[in-house]
Amino acid sequence: MVNFTIQNVLIAASDDYATVDVQIVDGAIAAIAPNLQVIGTPIDGKNKLLLPGFFNAHTHSSEMWQRGIMSAFPLELWLAELYDFAPLDPEQVYLSALGTAVETLLSGGTSVVDHLVLIPGLELETIAIANRAYREVGIRAFIAPLIQDESLSAGIPSGESAQKHEPYFRSTAATLEIIEEAVRKFHRPDEGINILVAPTGIQLCTDALFEGCSELSDRYNLCRHSHLLETKAQEKLAQEKYGCTAVEHLKRIGYLSNKTSLAHCVWLNDADIAILAETQSTVVHNPLSNLRLGSGIAPILKYRQAGVNVTFGCDGASSNDSQDLLEAIKMGSILHNVTDSDYQNWITPRQAVEMASLGGAKGLNIADKLGSLTVGKQADLVLYDLTNLSLLPRTDPIGLLVLGHPTNVVDSAWVNGKQIVADGKVTTINVDELRQELFNRSQWEKKRKSETVVQIEAHYRMVMGL
């Protein structure tokens, strides 16, 4: 492992900045102070800002293949359309995982939580392929295989009509066996690859699946991930299924914990928020997809005031339609200025940076190892070029990074002390070849509604009173 010293670099210090040297030894931060002795390779940090790597704490890598084309639909209809696209093949899984990793890195992220869509019948192969892609790039990956045990139509409230749903093609027990086998084969935290248990959400999962995931989580010390109350329809569905809120139900069956991160959390009431704080669960805020799909604005300021940990995600690239983490952080910071007139509750740029780094680490139960520039923590670091035009003039570097429109500002990035971005370029893979492959394997196309989507749309409009 290469040791190095970043010299004369700017870091955040209380409400100001300090120019320091940062020593990295054996993949960890060994010292932070001015005028340190150079250990290993010297890195010139002059006119650069050093921050801990951010977490892209919720995405779906394979959705890259549909970005820019999905209809202006709410989530339930959008999902029906997404499912209706031609099935993924293994090469698409590989290329889109590479692309997600590269875009995340070049927008300040050193870790990604991939709620990975699995190819039916090739579930373990899908996980293996994503594992290979993330290892090749060198990003720290939290692969969360997306699982369900109910059919798509079960995700929409029934309303006044009696609904019959086709059984899901794979049993709950078989699904849990796949996840356990994935843990045995691929869960290697010391090598930067983690497997999470990740039922898609209350809308398409039975209690048996949630409870089975909780048992696996406890037995193998795995983190838990899920979507939660992304839409008004899901709020209605929870009342139909459980006679209480989804949060109350997940607490009752033991899914919420300090190892649990929950994407979206748009439609929660004050009692739900108190439960999240009590159970130390984390909310992953995905503001761009929530706006794109008309899901609503998550009450993030309320979460923060209640003591709930909050971090940011891009969500999948067909509901965003990008993996620009800095864009998600900006939107997730300033969107809430319109939800609370008391400006003292608004999210500052420094708070946003802490949410994106330490908040992400807390959500994955690794805040003792990652998320801040702290001696002893692993060296997942990003160096930003403060001479870049989009970070000028010299006012407040973090303010410009969060509130501006930073482009091509990542100079270098390290994961566990290994450099994987240098001079603004990912060095571990050939990105030009990746671009060419993505271009060659896709084509300009127009999406048309299938009969399945038309039927689901009619039912959705009825139960939602549209």
Coordinates of C-alpha atoms in Angstrom, one line a residue:
M1 CA 0.0 0.0 0.0
V2 CA 1.4 3.4 -1.0
N3 CA 1.9 6.0 1.7
F4 CA 1.7 9.7 0.9
T5 CA 1.5 13.2 2.3
I6 CA -0.8 15.8 0.9
Q7 CA 1.0 19.1 1.5
N8 CA -0.4 22.7 2.0
V9 CA -4.0 21.7 1.4
L10 CA -7.1 23.5 2.6
I11 CA -9.4 21.8 5.0
A12 CA -12.5 22.9 6.9
A13 CA -11.8 24.0 10.5
S14 CA -14.7 25.0 12.8
D15 CA -16.3 27.9 10.8
D16 CA -13.1 28.7 8.9
Y17 CA -10.4 27.0 6.9
A18 CA -6.8 25.8 7.7
T19 CA -3.9 25.0 5.6
V20 CA -2.3 21.7 6.7
D21 CA -0.4 18.6 5.6
V22 CA -2.2 15.3 5.8
Q23 CA -0.2 12.0 6.2
I24 CA -1.7 8.8 4.9
V25 CA -0.1 5.6 6.1
D26 CA -1.3 2.0 5.3
G27 CA -4.6 3.4 4.0
A28 CA -5.5 5.5 7.0
I29 CA -5.1 9.1 8.1
A30 CA -2.0 9.2 10.3
A31 CA -1.6 12.9 11.0
I32 CA -3.2 16.3 10.2
A33 CA -1.1 19.4 11.0
P34 CA 1.0 22.1 9.4
N35 CA 4.5 21.4 8.3
L36 CA 4.6 17.7 8.8
Q37 CA 7.4 15.5 7.7
V38 CA 6.8 14.0 4.3
I39 CA 6.0 10.3 4.5
G40 CA 5.9 8.4 1.2
T41 CA 4.9 10.3 -1.9
P42 CA 4.4 14.0 -1.6
I43 CA 1.2 15.4 -3.1
D44 CA 0.9 19.1 -3.9
G45 CA -2.3 20.3 -2.2
K46 CA -1.8 24.0 -2.9
N47 CA -5.0 25.8 -4.1
K48 CA -7.0 22.6 -3.4
L49 CA -9.7 21.6 -0.9
L50 CA -9.6 18.2 0.8
L51 CA -12.8 16.7 2.0
P52 CA -13.9 13.2 3.1
G53 CA -15.5 11.2 0.3
F54 CA -19.2 11.5 -0.1
F55 CA -21.7 8.6 -0.1
N56 CA -24.1 8.1 -3.0
A57 CA -26.3 6.4 -0.4
H58 CA -29.1 5.2 -2.7
T59 CA -29.1 4.4 -6.4
H60 CA -30.0 1.7 -8.9
S61 CA -27.0 1.4 -11.3
S62 CA -28.8 -0.5 -14.1
E63 CA -31.3 2.2 -14.6
M64 CA -28.6 4.0 -16.6
W65 CA -30.0 2.3 -19.7
Q66 CA -33.3 4.2 -19.5
R67 CA -32.2 7.7 -18.5
G68 CA -33.7 10.5 -20.4
I69 CA -36.5 8.4 -21.9
M70 CA -39.0 7.6 -19.1
S71 CA -42.4 9.2 -19.3
A72 CA -43.6 12.0 -17.0
F73 CA -45.3 9.5 -14.6
P74 CA -45.7 9.2 -10.9
L75 CA -43.6 6.3 -9.4
E76 CA -46.2 3.5 -9.7
L77 CA -46.8 4.1 -13.4
W78 CA -43.1 4.9 -14.0
L79 CA -42.2 1.5 -12.5
A80 CA -44.7 -0.3 -14.7
E81 CA -43.1 1.4 -17.7
L82 CA -39.6 0.6 -16.5
Y83 CA -40.5 -3.1 -16.0
D84 CA -41.8 -3.1 -19.5
F85 CA -38.5 -2.3 -21.1
A86 CA -36.5 -5.2 -22.6
P87 CA -34.8 -7.2 -19.8
L88 CA -31.3 -6.5 -18.7
D89 CA -28.4 -8.6 -19.9
P90 CA -25.2 -9.3 -17.9
E91 CA -23.1 -6.9 -20.1
Q92 CA -25.5 -4.1 -19.4
V93 CA -25.2 -4.7 -15.7
Y94 CA -21.4 -4.5 -15.9
L95 CA -21.3 -1.4 -18.0
S96 CA -23.9 0.5 -16.0
A97 CA -22.1 -0.3 -12.7
L98 CA -18.9 1.0 -14.2
G99 CA -20.7 4.2 -15.4
T100 CA -22.4 4.7 -12.0
A101 CA -19.0 4.4 -10.2
V102 CA -17.3 6.8 -12.5
E103 CA -20.0 9.5 -12.3
T104 CA -20.1 9.1 -8.6
L105 CA -16.4 9.5 -8.2
L106 CA -16.2 12.5 -10.5
S107 CA -18.8 14.3 -8.4
G108 CA -17.2 13.7 -5.0
G109 CA -18.4 10.3 -4.0
T110 CA -16.1 7.5 -2.9
S111 CA -18.9 5.1 -1.8
V112 CA -22.0 3.9 -3.5
V113 CA -25.1 2.0 -2.3
D114 CA -26.4 0.2 -5.3
H115 CA -29.9 -1.1 -4.8
L116 CA -29.1 -3.6 -7.5
V117 CA -31.9 -4.8 -9.9
L118 CA -31.4 -8.6 -10.4
I119 CA -31.8 -10.5 -13.6
P120 CA -34.4 -13.2 -13.0
G121 CA -32.7 -16.6 -13.0
L122 CA -29.3 -15.0 -12.9
E123 CA -29.5 -13.3 -9.5
L124 CA -26.1 -14.4 -8.2
E125 CA -24.5 -13.8 -11.6
T126 CA -25.9 -10.2 -11.5
I127 CA -24.4 -9.6 -8.1
A128 CA -21.0 -11.1 -9.2
I129 CA -20.9 -8.8 -12.3
A130 CA -21.6 -5.7 -10.2
N131 CA -19.0 -6.8 -7.7
R132 CA -16.4 -7.2 -10.5
A133 CA -17.2 -3.7 -11.9
Y134 CA -16.9 -2.0 -8.6
R135 CA -13.7 -3.8 -7.8
E136 CA -12.2 -2.8 -11.1
V137 CA -13.0 0.9 -10.6
G138 CA -11.9 0.8 -6.9
I139 CA -14.9 2.6 -5.5
R140 CA -16.2 1.4 -2.1
A141 CA -19.4 -0.5 -2.9
F142 CA -22.4 -1.4 -0.8
I143 CA -24.3 -3.8 -3.0
A144 CA -27.9 -4.1 -1.9
P145 CA -29.7 -6.7 -4.1
L146 CA -33.2 -5.4 -4.7
I147 CA -35.6 -8.2 -3.7
Q148 CA -39.4 -8.5 -3.5
D149 CA -41.9 -11.4 -3.1
E150 CA -45.1 -9.8 -4.4
S151 CA -46.0 -8.9 -8.0
L152 CA -45.9 -5.3 -9.3
S153 CA -49.7 -4.8 -9.2
A154 CA -49.7 -5.4 -5.4
G155 CA -47.8 -2.1 -5.0
I156 CA -50.9 0.0 -5.8
P157 CA -53.8 0.5 -3.3
S158 CA -56.9 -1.6 -4.2
G159 CA -59.3 1.2 -3.2
E160 CA -62.9 0.1 -3.5
S161 CA -62.2 -2.7 -6.0
A162 CA -61.1 -6.3 -5.2
Q163 CA -57.8 -7.0 -6.7
K164 CA -56.2 -10.3 -7.5
H165 CA -52.4 -10.4 -7.9
E166 CA -50.4 -13.0 -9.7
P167 CA -48.0 -14.8 -7.4
Y168 CA -44.4 -13.6 -7.6
F169 CA -42.3 -16.0 -9.7
R170 CA -39.8 -16.7 -6.8
S171 CA -40.7 -17.8 -3.3
T172 CA -39.7 -15.8 -0.2
A173 CA -37.5 -18.7 1.0
A174 CA -35.7 -19.0 -2.4
T175 CA -35.1 -15.2 -2.4
L176 CA -33.6 -15.3 1.1
E177 CA -31.4 -18.3 0.1
I178 CA -30.0 -16.2 -2.8
I179 CA -29.1 -13.3 -0.5
E180 CA -27.4 -15.6 2.0
E181 CA -25.4 -17.2 -0.7
A182 CA -24.4 -13.7 -2.0
V183 CA -23.2 -12.8 1.5
R184 CA -21.0 -15.9 1.7
K185 CA -19.6 -15.3 -1.8
F186 CA -19.2 -11.5 -2.0
H187 CA -19.4 -9.8 1.4
R188 CA -15.8 -8.6 1.9
P189 CA -15.8 -5.3 3.9
D190 CA -12.1 -5.3 4.3
E191 CA -11.8 -5.3 0.5
G192 CA -14.3 -2.5 0.0
I193 CA -17.3 -4.7 -1.1
N194 CA -20.3 -5.0 1.3
I195 CA -23.6 -6.9 0.8
L196 CA -26.7 -5.4 2.3
V197 CA -30.1 -6.9 2.9
A198 CA -32.5 -4.8 0.8
P199 CA -36.2 -5.6 0.4
T200 CA -37.6 -3.0 -2.1
G201 CA -40.2 -1.7 0.3
I202 CA -43.5 -2.4 2.0
Q203 CA -45.4 -2.1 -1.3
L204 CA -43.9 -5.3 -2.8
C205 CA -42.7 -7.3 0.2
T206 CA -44.3 -9.5 2.7
D207 CA -43.5 -9.4 6.4
A208 CA -41.8 -12.8 6.0
L209 CA -39.3 -11.2 3.6
F210 CA -38.6 -8.3 5.9
E211 CA -38.2 -10.6 8.9
G212 CA -36.0 -13.0 7.0
C213 CA -33.8 -10.0 6.0
S214 CA -33.6 -8.9 9.6
E215 CA -32.5 -12.4 10.7
L216 CA -29.7 -12.4 8.0
S217 CA -28.7 -8.9 9.1
D218 CA -28.3 -10.0 12.7
R219 CA -26.6 -13.3 11.9
Y220 CA -24.0 -11.8 9.5
N221 CA -23.8 -8.2 10.9
L222 CA -25.2 -6.7 7.7
C223 CA -26.7 -3.3 7.1
R224 CA -30.3 -3.0 6.0
H225 CA -31.7 -0.9 3.2
S226 CA -35.2 -0.3 1.7
H227 CA -37.4 2.3 0.1
L228 CA -39.9 3.8 2.5
L229 CA -43.1 5.8 1.7
E230 CA -41.8 7.4 -1.4
T231 CA -45.4 8.3 -2.6
K232 CA -48.8 9.1 -1.4
A233 CA -50.1 5.9 -2.9
Q234 CA -47.7 3.9 -0.6
E235 CA -49.0 5.8 2.4
K236 CA -52.5 4.7 1.4
L237 CA -51.3 1.1 0.8
A238 CA -49.7 0.9 4.2
Q239 CA -53.1 1.7 5.8
E240 CA -54.8 -0.9 3.7
K241 CA -52.2 -3.6 4.5
Y242 CA -51.5 -2.9 8.2
G243 CA -54.1 -0.5 9.6
C244 CA -51.3 1.7 10.7
T245 CA -48.4 3.6 9.1
A246 CA -45.6 1.8 7.4
V247 CA -43.1 3.1 9.9
E248 CA -45.1 1.8 12.8
H249 CA -45.3 -1.6 11.1
L250 CA -41.6 -1.8 10.3
K251 CA -40.8 -1.0 14.0
R252 CA -43.3 -3.7 15.1
I253 CA -41.6 -6.4 13.0
G254 CA -38.1 -5.2 14.0
Y255 CA -36.7 -3.9 10.7
L256 CA -35.7 -0.5 12.0
S257 CA -32.3 -0.1 13.7
N258 CA -29.0 1.9 13.6
K259 CA -28.0 -0.4 10.7
T260 CA -31.0 0.6 8.6
S261 CA -31.1 3.2 5.9
L262 CA -34.4 4.2 4.2
A263 CA -34.6 5.8 0.9
H264 CA -37.0 8.7 0.3
C265 CA -39.3 8.9 3.4
V266 CA -41.5 11.6 1.9
W267 CA -44.9 10.7 3.5
L268 CA -44.1 10.4 7.2
N269 CA -46.0 12.0 10.1
D270 CA -44.5 13.4 13.3
A271 CA -45.0 10.1 15.2
D272 CA -43.2 8.3 12.4
I273 CA -40.3 10.8 12.6
A274 CA -40.1 10.1 16.3
I275 CA -39.8 6.4 15.7
L276 CA -37.0 6.9 13.2
A277 CA -35.1 9.0 15.8
E278 CA -35.8 6.4 18.5
T279 CA -34.5 3.5 16.4
Q280 CA -31.6 5.5 15.0
S281 CA -32.6 4.7 11.5
T282 CA -31.2 6.8 8.6
V283 CA -33.1 8.7 5.9
V284 CA -31.5 8.8 2.5
H285 CA -32.8 12.0 0.7
N286 CA -33.2 11.7 -3.1
P287 CA -34.6 15.1 -4.0
L288 CA -34.1 14.9 -7.7
S289 CA -36.1 11.7 -8.3
N290 CA -38.8 12.9 -5.8
L291 CA -39.2 16.0 -8.0
R292 CA -38.9 14.1 -11.3
L293 CA -41.7 11.6 -10.3
G294 CA -43.8 14.1 -8.4
S295 CA -43.5 12.1 -5.2
G296 CA -43.3 15.2 -3.0
I297 CA -40.8 17.0 -0.8
A298 CA -39.4 14.9 2.1
P299 CA -39.6 16.8 5.4
I300 CA -35.8 16.8 5.9
L301 CA -35.7 19.8 8.2
K302 CA -38.1 18.1 10.6
Y303 CA -35.9 14.9 10.5
R304 CA -32.9 16.9 11.4
Q305 CA -34.6 18.8 14.2
A306 CA -35.8 15.5 15.6
G307 CA -32.3 14.1 15.6
V308 CA -32.7 11.7 12.6
N309 CA -29.6 11.1 10.6
V310 CA -30.0 12.2 7.0
T311 CA -27.7 11.7 4.0
F312 CA -28.1 12.0 0.2
G313 CA -28.5 9.7 -2.8
C314 CA -28.9 10.2 -6.5
D315 CA -31.4 7.4 -7.0
G316 CA -31.4 5.5 -10.2
A317 CA -30.4 7.3 -13.4
S318 CA -33.8 6.9 -15.1
S319 CA -35.6 8.8 -12.4
N320 CA -32.9 11.5 -11.8
D321 CA -31.6 11.3 -14.8
S322 CA -27.9 11.5 -13.7
Q323 CA -25.5 10.3 -11.1
D324 CA -24.1 13.8 -10.3
L325 CA -23.9 13.6 -6.5
L326 CA -23.0 17.3 -6.1
E327 CA -26.2 18.2 -8.0
A328 CA -28.2 16.0 -5.5
I329 CA -26.5 17.6 -2.6
K330 CA -27.3 21.1 -3.8
M331 CA -30.9 20.4 -4.5
G332 CA -31.3 18.5 -1.2
S333 CA -29.9 21.5 0.6
I334 CA -31.8 24.4 -0.9
L335 CA -35.1 22.8 -1.7
H336 CA -36.2 23.0 1.9
N337 CA -35.8 26.8 2.1
V338 CA -39.4 26.9 0.8
T339 CA -40.8 24.4 3.4
D340 CA -39.8 26.3 6.5
S341 CA -39.9 30.1 6.8
D342 CA -37.4 30.0 9.7
Y343 CA -34.1 30.4 7.9
Q344 CA -32.3 29.3 11.0
N345 CA -33.4 25.8 10.2
W346 CA -32.1 25.9 6.7
I347 CA -29.2 23.6 5.7
T348 CA -25.9 25.3 5.3
P349 CA -23.2 24.2 2.9
R350 CA -21.0 22.8 5.7
Q351 CA -24.0 20.9 7.1
A352 CA -24.7 19.5 3.6
V353 CA -21.1 18.3 3.3
E354 CA -21.3 16.6 6.7
M355 CA -24.6 15.0 5.8
A356 CA -23.1 13.7 2.5
S357 CA -20.0 12.3 4.2
L358 CA -20.4 11.5 7.9
G359 CA -24.2 11.1 7.5
G360 CA -23.6 8.4 4.8
A361 CA -21.1 6.6 7.1
K362 CA -23.6 6.7 10.0
G363 CA -26.3 5.2 7.8
L364 CA -24.0 2.2 7.1
N365 CA -22.9 1.9 10.7
I366 CA -19.2 2.7 9.8
A367 CA -18.9 6.3 11.2
D368 CA -16.0 5.0 13.3
K369 CA -14.1 4.2 10.1
L370 CA -15.2 6.8 7.5
G371 CA -17.0 10.1 6.9
S372 CA -14.6 12.7 8.3
L373 CA -11.0 13.9 8.2
T374 CA -10.1 12.3 11.5
V375 CA -6.8 10.7 12.4
G376 CA -7.2 6.9 12.4
K377 CA -10.1 6.8 9.9
Q378 CA -9.7 5.2 6.5
A379 CA -8.4 7.4 3.8
D380 CA -11.5 7.8 1.5
L381 CA -10.6 11.3 0.4
V382 CA -11.4 13.8 -2.4
L383 CA -9.2 16.7 -3.5
Y384 CA -11.0 19.6 -5.3
D385 CA -9.3 22.0 -7.6
L386 CA -10.0 25.6 -6.3
T387 CA -8.6 27.2 -9.5
N388 CA -11.4 25.6 -11.6
L389 CA -13.6 28.4 -13.1
S390 CA -16.7 27.1 -11.5
L391 CA -15.1 27.4 -8.0
L392 CA -14.0 31.0 -8.6
P393 CA -13.8 33.8 -7.6
R394 CA -12.2 32.9 -4.2
T395 CA -15.1 33.4 -1.8
D396 CA -16.1 30.3 0.3
P397 CA -14.8 27.0 -1.2
I398 CA -17.5 24.8 0.4
G399 CA -20.2 27.3 -0.3
L400 CA -19.3 27.3 -4.0
L401 CA -19.0 23.5 -4.1
V402 CA -22.5 23.0 -2.7
L403 CA -24.4 26.0 -3.9
G404 CA -22.7 26.6 -7.3
H405 CA -22.6 24.5 -10.4
P406 CA -19.2 22.8 -10.0
T407 CA -18.0 21.0 -13.1
N408 CA -14.8 18.9 -13.5
V409 CA -13.7 20.0 -10.1
V410 CA -12.5 16.7 -8.6
D411 CA -8.7 16.7 -9.0
S412 CA -7.9 13.4 -7.1
A413 CA -9.7 10.7 -5.1
W414 CA -8.5 7.9 -2.9
V415 CA -10.4 4.9 -1.5
N416 CA -8.7 3.2 1.5
G417 CA -5.5 5.2 0.6
K418 CA -5.5 3.9 -3.0
Q419 CA -5.6 6.7 -5.7
I420 CA -8.3 6.0 -8.3
V421 CA -8.7 9.6 -9.6
A422 CA -5.7 11.7 -10.7
D423 CA -5.7 15.0 -12.6
G424 CA -9.4 14.8 -12.9
K425 CA -9.4 11.3 -14.6
V426 CA -10.4 7.9 -13.3
T427 CA -7.1 5.9 -13.6
T428 CA -8.3 2.4 -12.9
I429 CA -10.3 1.8 -16.0
N430 CA -10.4 3.1 -19.6
V431 CA -13.3 5.6 -19.5
D432 CA -13.1 6.3 -23.2
E433 CA -13.7 2.6 -23.9
L434 CA -16.6 2.7 -21.4
R435 CA -18.2 5.6 -23.2
Q436 CA -17.8 3.9 -26.6
E437 CA -19.4 0.7 -25.2
L438 CA -22.3 2.6 -23.7
F439 CA -22.8 4.4 -27.0
N440 CA -22.6 1.2 -29.1
R441 CA -25.0 -0.8 -27.0
S442 CA -27.8 1.8 -27.0
Q443 CA -29.8 3.7 -29.6
W444 CA -32.1 6.7 -29.8
E445 CA -35.6 5.4 -29.1
K446 CA -39.1 6.4 -28.3
K447 CA -41.0 4.6 -25.5
R448 CA -44.6 3.6 -26.2
K449 CA -47.2 2.6 -23.6
S450 CA -47.9 -1.1 -23.5
E451 CA -51.3 -2.6 -22.7
T452 CA -49.9 -3.5 -19.2
V453 CA -49.0 0.1 -18.5
V454 CA -52.4 1.3 -19.8
Q455 CA -54.3 -1.1 -17.5
I456 CA -52.2 -0.1 -14.4
E457 CA -52.6 3.6 -15.3
A458 CA -56.4 3.2 -15.3
H459 CA -56.5 1.6 -11.9
Y460 CA -54.0 4.1 -10.5
R461 CA -56.1 7.0 -11.6
M462 CA -59.2 5.5 -10.1
V463 CA -57.8 4.8 -6.6
M464 CA -56.0 8.1 -6.5
G465 CA -59.1 10.0 -7.5
L466 CA -57.6 11.5 -10.7

